[in-house]
Short mmCIF file of C-alpha atoms in Angstrom, two decimals:
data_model
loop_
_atom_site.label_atom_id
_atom_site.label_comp_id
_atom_site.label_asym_id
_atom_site.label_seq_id
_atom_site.Cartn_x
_atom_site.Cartn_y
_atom_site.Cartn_z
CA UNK G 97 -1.06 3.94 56.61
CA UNK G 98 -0.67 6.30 53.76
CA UNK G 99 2.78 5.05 52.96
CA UNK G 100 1.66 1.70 53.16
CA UNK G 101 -1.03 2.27 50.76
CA UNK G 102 1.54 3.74 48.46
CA UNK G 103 4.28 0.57 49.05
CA UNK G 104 1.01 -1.90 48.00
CA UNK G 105 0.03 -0.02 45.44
CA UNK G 106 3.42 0.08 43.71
CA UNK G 107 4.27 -3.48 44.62
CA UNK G 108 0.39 -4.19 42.64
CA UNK G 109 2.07 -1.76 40.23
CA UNK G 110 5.11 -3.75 39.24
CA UNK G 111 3.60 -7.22 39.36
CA UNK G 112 0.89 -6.42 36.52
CA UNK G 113 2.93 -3.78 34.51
CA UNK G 114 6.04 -5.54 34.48
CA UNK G 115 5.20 -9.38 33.58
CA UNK G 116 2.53 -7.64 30.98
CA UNK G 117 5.64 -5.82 28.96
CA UNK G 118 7.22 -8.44 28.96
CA UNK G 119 4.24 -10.46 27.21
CA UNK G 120 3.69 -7.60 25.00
CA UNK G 121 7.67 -7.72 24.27
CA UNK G 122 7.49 -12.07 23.47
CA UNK G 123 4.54 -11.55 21.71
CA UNK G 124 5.82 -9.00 19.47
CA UNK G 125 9.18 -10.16 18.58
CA UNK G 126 7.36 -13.72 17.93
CA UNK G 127 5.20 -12.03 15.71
CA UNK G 128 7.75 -10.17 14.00
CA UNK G 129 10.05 -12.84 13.19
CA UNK G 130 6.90 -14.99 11.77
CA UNK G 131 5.81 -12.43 9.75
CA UNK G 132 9.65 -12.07 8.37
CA UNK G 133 9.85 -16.26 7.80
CA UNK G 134 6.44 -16.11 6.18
CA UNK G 135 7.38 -13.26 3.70
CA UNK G 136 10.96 -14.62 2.82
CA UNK G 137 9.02 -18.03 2.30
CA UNK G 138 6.41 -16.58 -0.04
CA UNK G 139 9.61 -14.80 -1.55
CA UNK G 140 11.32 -17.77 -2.55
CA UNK G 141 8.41 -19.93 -3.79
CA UNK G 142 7.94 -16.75 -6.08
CA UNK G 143 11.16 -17.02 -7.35
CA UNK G 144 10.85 -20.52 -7.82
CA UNK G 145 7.61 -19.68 -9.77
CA UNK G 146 8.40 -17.55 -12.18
CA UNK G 147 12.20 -19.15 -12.38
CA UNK G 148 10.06 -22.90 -13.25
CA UNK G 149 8.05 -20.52 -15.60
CA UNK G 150 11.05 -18.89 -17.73
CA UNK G 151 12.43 -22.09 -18.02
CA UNK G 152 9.23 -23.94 -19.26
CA UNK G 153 9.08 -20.99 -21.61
CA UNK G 154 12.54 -20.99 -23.02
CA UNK G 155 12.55 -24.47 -23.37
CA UNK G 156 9.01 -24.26 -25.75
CA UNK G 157 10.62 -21.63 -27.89
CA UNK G 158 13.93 -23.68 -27.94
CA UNK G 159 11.79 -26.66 -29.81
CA UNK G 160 9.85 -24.25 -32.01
CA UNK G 161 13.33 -22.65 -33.13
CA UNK G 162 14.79 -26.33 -33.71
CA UNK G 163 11.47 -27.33 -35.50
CA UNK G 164 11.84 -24.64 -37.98
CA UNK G 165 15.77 -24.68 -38.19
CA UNK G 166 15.11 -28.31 -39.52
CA UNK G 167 12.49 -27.16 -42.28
CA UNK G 168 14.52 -27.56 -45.54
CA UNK G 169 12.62 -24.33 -46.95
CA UNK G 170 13.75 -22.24 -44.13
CA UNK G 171 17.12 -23.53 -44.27
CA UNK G 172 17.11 -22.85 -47.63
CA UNK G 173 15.72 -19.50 -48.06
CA UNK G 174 18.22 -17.78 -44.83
CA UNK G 175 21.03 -19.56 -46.80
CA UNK G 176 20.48 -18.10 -50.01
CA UNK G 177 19.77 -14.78 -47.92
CA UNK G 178 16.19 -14.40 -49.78
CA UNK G 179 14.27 -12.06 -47.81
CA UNK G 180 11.13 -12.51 -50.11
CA UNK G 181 10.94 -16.06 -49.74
CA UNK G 182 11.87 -15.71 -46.12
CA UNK G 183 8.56 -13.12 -45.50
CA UNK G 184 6.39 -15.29 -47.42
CA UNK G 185 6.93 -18.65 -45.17
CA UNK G 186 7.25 -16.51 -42.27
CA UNK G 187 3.88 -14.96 -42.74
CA UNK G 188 2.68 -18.47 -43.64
CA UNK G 189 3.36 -19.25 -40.01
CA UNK G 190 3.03 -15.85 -37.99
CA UNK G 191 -0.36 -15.85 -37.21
CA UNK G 192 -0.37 -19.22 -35.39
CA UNK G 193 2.94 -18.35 -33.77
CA UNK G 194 1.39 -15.26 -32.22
CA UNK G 195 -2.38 -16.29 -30.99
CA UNK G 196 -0.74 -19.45 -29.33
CA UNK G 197 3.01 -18.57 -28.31
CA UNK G 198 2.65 -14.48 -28.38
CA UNK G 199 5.76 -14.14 -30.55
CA UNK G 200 5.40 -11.07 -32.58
CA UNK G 201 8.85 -10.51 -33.73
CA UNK G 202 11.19 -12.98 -35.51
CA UNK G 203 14.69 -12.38 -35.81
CA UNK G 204 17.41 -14.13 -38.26
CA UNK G 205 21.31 -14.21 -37.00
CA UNK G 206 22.39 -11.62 -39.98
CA UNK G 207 20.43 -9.01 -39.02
CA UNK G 208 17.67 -9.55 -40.96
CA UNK G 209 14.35 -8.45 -39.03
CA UNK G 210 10.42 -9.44 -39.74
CA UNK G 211 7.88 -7.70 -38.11
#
């Protein structure tokens, strides 16, 4: 009797253990791999993001840079390489060009450097 105690009770034994580690095993690699889909989604909407948001950004400061490379007093003032007049019209404009586009340096192609 004792043996067949011990034959039932591994027999009990394999048929809960068994099919349950395998549940626990489907389960977790399910989980696992939606977990890795969700974050690799998430991933590339990010990079779509901020991708959509440097390009919205380099395309505003491409139209302020062709607004002022088509103001005659600009144009003017780089030619003649005349830093004075080129501080005074670029402090005429810095204030607005930092509170609404944050730009806090302007640069001209020769080096020359307003802060």
């Amino acid at each position: 009797m004792d043996s067949l105690k011990k034959k039932l009770l591994t027999i009990f034994l394999v048929l809960t253990i068994v099919p349950m580690m395998i549940t626990i095993t489907v389960v977790w690699m399910t989980t696992n791999s939606g977990f890795n889909n969700l974050i690799k989604d998430q991933q590339e909407t990010m990079e779509h993001i901020i991708q959509s948001e440097f390009d919205n950004v380099a395309e505003e400061l491409k139209m302020i840079t062709e607004i002022y490379s088509q103001d005659l007093e600009f144009v003017q003032a780089f030619n003649e390489q005349d830093r004075e007049a080129l501080v005074d019209l670029v402090n005429g404009i810095y204030s607005r060009l930092f509170s609404e586009h944050g730009i806090d340096v302007i640069e001209y192609g020769d080096r020359i450097q307003m802060e």
